[in-house]
PDB file of C-alpha atoms in Angstrom:
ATOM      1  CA  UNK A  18       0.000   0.000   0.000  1.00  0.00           C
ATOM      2  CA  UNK A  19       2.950   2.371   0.750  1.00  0.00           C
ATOM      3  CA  UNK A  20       4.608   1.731  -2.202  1.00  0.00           C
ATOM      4  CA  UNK A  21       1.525   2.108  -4.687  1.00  0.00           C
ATOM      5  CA  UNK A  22       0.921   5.436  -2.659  1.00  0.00           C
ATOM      6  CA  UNK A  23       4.409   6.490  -3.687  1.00  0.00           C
ATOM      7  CA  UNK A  24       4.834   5.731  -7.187  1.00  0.00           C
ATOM      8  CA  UNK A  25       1.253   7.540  -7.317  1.00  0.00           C
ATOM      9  CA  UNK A  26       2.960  10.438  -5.703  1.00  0.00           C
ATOM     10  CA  UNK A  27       6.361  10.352  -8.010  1.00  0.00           C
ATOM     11  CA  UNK A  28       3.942   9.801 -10.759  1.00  0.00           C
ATOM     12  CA  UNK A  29       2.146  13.089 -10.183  1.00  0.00           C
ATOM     13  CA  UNK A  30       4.974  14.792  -9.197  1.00  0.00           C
ATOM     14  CA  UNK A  31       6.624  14.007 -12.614  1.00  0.00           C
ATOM     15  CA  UNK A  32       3.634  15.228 -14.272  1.00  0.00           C
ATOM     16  CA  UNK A  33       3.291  18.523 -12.434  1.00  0.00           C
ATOM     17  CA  UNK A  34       7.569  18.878 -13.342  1.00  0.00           C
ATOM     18  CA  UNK A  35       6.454  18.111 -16.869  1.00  0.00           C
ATOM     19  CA  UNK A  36       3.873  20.440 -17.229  1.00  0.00           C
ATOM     20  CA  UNK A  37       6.047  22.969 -15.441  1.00  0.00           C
ATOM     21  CA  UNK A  38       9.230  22.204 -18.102  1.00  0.00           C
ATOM     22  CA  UNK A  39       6.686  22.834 -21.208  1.00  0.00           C
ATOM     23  CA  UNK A  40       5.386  25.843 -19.788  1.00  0.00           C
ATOM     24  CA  UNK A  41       9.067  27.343 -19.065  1.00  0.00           C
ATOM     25  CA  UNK A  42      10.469  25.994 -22.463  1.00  0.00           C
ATOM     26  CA  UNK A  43       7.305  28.444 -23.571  1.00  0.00           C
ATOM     27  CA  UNK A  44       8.260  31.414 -21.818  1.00  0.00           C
ATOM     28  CA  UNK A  45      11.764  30.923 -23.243  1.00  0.00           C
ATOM     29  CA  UNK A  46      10.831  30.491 -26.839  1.00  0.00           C
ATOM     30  CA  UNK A  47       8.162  33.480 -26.476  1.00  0.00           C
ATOM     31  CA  UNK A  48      11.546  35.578 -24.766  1.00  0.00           C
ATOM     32  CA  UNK A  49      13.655  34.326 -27.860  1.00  0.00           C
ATOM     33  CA  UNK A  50      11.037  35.508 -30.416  1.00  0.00           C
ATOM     34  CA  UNK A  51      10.682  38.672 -28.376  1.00  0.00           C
ATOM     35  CA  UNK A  52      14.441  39.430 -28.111  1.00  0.00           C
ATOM     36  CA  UNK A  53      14.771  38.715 -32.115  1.00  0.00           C
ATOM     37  CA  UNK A  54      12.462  41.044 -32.767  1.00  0.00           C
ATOM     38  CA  UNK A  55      13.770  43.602 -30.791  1.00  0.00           C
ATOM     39  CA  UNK A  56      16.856  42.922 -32.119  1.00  0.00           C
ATOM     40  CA  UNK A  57      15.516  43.191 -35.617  1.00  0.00           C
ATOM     41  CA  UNK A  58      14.243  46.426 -35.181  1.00  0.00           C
ATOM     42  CA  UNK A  59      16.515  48.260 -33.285  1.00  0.00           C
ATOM     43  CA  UNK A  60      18.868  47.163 -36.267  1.00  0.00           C
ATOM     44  CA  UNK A  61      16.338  48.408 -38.901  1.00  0.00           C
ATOM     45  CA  UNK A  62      16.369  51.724 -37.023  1.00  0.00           C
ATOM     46  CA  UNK A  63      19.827  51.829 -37.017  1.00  0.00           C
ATOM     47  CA  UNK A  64      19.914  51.441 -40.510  1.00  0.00           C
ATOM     48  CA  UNK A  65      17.585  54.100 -41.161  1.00  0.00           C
ATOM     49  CA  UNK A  66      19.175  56.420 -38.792  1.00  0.00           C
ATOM     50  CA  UNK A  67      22.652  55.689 -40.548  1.00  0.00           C
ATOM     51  CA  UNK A  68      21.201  56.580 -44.225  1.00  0.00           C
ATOM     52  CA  UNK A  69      19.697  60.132 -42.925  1.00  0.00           C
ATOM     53  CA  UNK A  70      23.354  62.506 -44.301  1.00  0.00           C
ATOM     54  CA  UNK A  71      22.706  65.036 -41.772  1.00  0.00           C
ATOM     55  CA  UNK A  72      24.412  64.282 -38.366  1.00  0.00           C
ATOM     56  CA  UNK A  73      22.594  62.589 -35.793  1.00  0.00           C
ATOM     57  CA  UNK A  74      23.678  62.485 -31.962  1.00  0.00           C
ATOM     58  CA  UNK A  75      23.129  62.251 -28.697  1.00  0.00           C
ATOM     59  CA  UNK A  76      25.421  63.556 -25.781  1.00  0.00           C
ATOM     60  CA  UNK A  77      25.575  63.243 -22.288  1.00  0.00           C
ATOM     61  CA  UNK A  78      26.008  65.973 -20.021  1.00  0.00           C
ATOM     62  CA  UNK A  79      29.886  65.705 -19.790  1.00  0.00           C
ATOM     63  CA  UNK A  80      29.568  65.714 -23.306  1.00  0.00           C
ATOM     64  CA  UNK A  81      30.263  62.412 -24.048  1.00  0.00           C
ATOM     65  CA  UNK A  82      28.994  61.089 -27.543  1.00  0.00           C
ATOM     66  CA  UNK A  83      26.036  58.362 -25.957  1.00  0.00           C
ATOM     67  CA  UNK A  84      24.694  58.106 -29.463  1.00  0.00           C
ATOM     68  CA  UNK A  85      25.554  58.983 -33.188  1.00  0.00           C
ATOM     69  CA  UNK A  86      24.699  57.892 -36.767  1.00  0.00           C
ATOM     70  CA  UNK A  87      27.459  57.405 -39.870  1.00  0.00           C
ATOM     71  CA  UNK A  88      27.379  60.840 -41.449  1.00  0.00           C
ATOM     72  CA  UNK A  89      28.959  62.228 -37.284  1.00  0.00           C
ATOM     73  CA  UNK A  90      31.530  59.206 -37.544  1.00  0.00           C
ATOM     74  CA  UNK A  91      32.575  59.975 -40.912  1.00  0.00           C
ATOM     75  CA  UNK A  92      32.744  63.325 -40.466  1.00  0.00           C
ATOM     76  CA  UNK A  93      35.040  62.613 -37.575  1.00  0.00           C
ATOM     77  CA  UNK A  94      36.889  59.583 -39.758  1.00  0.00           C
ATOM     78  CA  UNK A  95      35.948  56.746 -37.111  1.00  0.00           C
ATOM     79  CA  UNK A  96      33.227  54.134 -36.875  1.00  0.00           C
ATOM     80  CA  UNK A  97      30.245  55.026 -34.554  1.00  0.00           C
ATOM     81  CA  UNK A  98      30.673  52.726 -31.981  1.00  0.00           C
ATOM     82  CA  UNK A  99      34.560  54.685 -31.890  1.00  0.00           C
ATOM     83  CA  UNK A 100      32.508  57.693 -31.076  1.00  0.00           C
ATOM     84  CA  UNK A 101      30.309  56.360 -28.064  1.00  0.00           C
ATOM     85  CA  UNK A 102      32.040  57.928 -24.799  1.00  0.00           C
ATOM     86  CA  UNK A 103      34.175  60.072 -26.449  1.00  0.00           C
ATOM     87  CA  UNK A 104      33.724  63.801 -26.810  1.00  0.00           C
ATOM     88  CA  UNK A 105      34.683  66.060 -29.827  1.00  0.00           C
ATOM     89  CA  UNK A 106      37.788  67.165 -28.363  1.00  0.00           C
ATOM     90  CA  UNK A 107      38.590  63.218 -28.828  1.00  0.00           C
ATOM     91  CA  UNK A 108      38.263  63.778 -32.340  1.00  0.00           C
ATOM     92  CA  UNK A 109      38.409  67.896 -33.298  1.00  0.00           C
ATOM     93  CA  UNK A 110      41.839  69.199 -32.985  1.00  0.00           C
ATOM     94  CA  UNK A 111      40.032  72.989 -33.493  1.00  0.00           C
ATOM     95  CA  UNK A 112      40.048  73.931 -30.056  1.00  0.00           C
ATOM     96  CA  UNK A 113      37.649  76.948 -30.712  1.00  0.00           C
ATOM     97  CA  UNK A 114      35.178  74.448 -32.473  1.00  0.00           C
ATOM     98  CA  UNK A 115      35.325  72.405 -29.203  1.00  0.00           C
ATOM     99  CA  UNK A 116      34.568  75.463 -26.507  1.00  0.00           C
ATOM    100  CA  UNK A 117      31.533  76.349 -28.458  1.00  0.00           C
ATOM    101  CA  UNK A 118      30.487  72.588 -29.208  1.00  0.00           C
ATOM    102  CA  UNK A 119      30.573  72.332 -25.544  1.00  0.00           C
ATOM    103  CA  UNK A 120      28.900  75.461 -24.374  1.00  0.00           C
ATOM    104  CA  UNK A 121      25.985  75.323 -26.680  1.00  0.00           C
ATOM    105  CA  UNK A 122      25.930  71.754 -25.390  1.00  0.00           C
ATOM    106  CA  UNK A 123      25.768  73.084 -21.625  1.00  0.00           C
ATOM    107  CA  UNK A 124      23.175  75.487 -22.190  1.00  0.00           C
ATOM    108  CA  UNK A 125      20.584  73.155 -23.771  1.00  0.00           C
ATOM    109  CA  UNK A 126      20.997  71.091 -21.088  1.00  0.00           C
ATOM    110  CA  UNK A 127      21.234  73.416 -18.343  1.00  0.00           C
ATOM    111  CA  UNK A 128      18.135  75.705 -19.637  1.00  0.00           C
ATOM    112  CA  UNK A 129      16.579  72.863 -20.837  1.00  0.00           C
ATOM    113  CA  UNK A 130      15.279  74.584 -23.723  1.00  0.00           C
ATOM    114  CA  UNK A 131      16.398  73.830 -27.177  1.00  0.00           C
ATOM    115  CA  UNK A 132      18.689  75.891 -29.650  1.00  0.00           C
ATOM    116  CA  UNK A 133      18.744  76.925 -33.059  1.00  0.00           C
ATOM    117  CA  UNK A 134      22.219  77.662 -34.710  1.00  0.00           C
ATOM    118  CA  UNK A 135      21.898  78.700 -37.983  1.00  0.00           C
ATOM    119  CA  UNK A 136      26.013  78.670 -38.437  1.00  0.00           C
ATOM    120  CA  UNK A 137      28.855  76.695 -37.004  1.00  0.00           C
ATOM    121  CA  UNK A 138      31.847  75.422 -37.993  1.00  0.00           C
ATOM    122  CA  UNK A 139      32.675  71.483 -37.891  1.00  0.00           C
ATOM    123  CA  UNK A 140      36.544  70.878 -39.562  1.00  0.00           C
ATOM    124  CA  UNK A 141      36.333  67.249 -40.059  1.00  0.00           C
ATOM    125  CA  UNK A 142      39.012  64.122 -40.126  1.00  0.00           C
ATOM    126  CA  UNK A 143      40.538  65.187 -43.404  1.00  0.00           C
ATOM    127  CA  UNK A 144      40.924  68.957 -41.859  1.00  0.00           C
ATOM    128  CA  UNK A 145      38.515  70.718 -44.352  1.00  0.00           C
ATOM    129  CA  UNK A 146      35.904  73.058 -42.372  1.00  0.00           C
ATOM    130  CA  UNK A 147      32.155  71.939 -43.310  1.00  0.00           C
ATOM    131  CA  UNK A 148      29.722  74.396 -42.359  1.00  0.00           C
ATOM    132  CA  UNK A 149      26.487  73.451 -40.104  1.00  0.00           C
ATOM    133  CA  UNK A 150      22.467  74.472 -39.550  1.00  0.00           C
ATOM    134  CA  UNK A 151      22.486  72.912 -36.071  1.00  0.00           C
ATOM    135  CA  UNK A 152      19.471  72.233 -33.278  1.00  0.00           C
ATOM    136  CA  UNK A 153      19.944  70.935 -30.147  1.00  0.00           C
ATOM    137  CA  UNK A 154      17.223  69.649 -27.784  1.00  0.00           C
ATOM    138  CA  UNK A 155      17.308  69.012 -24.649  1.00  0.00           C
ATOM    139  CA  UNK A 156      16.603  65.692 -23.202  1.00  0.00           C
ATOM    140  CA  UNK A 157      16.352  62.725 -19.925  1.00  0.00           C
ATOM    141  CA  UNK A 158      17.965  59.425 -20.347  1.00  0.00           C
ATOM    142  CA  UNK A 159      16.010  58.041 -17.056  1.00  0.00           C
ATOM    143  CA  UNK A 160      12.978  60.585 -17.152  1.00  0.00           C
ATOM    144  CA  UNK A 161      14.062  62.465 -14.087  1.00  0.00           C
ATOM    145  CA  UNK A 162      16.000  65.365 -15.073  1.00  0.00           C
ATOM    146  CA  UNK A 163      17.301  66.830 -18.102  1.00  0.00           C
ATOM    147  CA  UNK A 164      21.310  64.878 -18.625  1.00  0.00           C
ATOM    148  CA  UNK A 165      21.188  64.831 -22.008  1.00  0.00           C
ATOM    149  CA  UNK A 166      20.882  66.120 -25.355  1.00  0.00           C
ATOM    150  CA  UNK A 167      19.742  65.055 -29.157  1.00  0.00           C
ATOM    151  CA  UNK A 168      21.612  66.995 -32.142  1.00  0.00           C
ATOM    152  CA  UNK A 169      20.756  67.092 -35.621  1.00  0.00           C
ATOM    153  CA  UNK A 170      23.121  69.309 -37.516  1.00  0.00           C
ATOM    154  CA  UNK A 171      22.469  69.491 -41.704  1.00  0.00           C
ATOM    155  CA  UNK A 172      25.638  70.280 -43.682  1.00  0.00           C
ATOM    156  CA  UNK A 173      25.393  73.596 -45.643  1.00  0.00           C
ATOM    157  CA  UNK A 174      28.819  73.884 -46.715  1.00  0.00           C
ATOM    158  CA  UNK A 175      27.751  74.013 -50.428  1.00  0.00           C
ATOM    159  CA  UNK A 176      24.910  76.564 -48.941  1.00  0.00           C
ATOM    160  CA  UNK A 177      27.705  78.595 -47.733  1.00  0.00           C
ATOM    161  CA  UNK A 178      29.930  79.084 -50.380  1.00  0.00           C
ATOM    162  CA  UNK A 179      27.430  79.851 -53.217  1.00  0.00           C
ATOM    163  CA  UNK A 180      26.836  82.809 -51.096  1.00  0.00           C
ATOM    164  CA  UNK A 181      30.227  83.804 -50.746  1.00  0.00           C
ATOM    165  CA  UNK A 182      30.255  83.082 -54.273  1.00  0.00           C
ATOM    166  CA  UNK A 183      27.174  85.689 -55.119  1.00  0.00           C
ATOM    167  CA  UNK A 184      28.872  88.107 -52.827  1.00  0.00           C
ATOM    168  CA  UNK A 185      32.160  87.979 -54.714  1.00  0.00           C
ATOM    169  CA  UNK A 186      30.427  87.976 -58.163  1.00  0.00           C
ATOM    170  CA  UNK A 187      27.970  91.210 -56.494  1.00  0.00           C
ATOM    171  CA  UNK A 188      31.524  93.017 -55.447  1.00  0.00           C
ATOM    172  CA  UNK A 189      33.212  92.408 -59.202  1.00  0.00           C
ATOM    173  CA  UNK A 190      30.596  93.582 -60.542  1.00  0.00           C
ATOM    174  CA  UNK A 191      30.470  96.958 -58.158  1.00  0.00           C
ATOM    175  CA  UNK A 192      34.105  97.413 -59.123  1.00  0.00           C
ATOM    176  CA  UNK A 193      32.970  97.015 -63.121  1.00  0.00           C
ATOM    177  CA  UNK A 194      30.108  99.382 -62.682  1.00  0.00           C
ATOM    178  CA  UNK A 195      32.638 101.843 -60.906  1.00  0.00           C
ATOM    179  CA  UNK A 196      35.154 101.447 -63.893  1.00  0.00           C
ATOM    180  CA  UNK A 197      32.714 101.891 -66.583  1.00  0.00           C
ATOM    181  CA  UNK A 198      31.321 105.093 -65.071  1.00  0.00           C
ATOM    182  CA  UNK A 199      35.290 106.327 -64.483  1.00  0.00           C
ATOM    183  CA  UNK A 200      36.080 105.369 -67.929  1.00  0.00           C
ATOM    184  CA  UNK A 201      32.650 107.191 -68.621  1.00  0.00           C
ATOM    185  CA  UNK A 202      33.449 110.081 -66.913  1.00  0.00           C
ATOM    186  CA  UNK A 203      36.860 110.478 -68.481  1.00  0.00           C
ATOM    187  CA  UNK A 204      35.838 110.011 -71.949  1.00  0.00           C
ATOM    188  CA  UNK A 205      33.635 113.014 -71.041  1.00  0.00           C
ATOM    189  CA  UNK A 206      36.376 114.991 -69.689  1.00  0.00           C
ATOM    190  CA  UNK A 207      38.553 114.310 -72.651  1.00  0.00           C
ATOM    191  CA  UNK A 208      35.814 115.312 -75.069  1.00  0.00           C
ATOM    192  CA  UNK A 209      35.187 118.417 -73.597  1.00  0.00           C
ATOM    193  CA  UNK A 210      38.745 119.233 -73.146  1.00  0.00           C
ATOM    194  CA  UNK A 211      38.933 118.801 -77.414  1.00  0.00           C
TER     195      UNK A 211
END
């Protein structure tokens, strides 16, 4: 009788250890799928994020790159996971370019309001200076206070020098204007003085 009671026991007890396997082997495959998926499309966001030319970033408050897309490493001539906790004075060797990176920077954070700036100056891993429409916005990585901001600067280099283009074309042509009315007036003089 105390043995039939037993196996009984063992018998129900490897059922309920059964059951309790399938239902964890569940859990782990639903985990699995989940993780994939996340997986998937953080990496399809990364992708997108990576095919956007304008720089993309995100800095922490010491002003630490926490986040960045291609265009910033290229610009910068590393890869992007080079650029995660590094700043720009890791990378810029224009020490001007750095103290106003950084200050803007400070400010967004520290006012917590974001910033328009419709020039700046980046000079990049082969040393030529790109010009940059830049706005910053402020930003909490753990939704208490603002530590953090998000950048999105768009290149306007080519912007920049068909206008100092125009203005040198508007000043020859001043100086061609002025030289045709000399030559103008002088032909006038000479006339007269005939």
């Amino acid at each position: 009788v105390c043995s039939s009671d037993l196996e009984q026991k063992v018998a129900e007890r490897t059922q309920a250890l059964t059951s309790v396997n399938r239902q964890m082997n569940r859990e782990i495959s639903e985990r699995r799928r989940a993780e994939s998926a996340r997986a998937a499309s953080e990496a399809k966001l990364r992708k997108i994020i990576d095919l956007i030319p304008h720089f993309v970033f995100a800095k922490n408050r010491n002003g630490q790159f926490i986040f960045a897309n291609q265009a910033v490493a290229d610009a910068y001539g590393t890869t992007v996971e080079g650029l995660t906790g590094k700043s720009d004075a890791d990378f810029n060797t224009n020490l001007e370019e750095v103290i106003h990176f950084q200050q803007h920077d400070q400010h967004v954070i520290d006012s917590g309001q974001p910033e328009e700036i419709p020039e700046e100056c980046i000079t990049d891993s082969t040393g030529k200076t790109r010009w940059l429409h830049t706005l910053k916005i402020p930003f909490s990585m753990n939704n208490d206070h603002i530590d953090s901001l998000l950048g999105v600067s768009t290149d306007i280099t080519a912007l920049k020098q068909a206008e100092l283009g125009r203005i040198e074309l508007e000043a020859r042509l001043m100086r061609a204007e002025k030289m045709e009315a000399l030559g103008t007036l002088a032909g006038g003089v000479a006339h007269d003085l005939n």
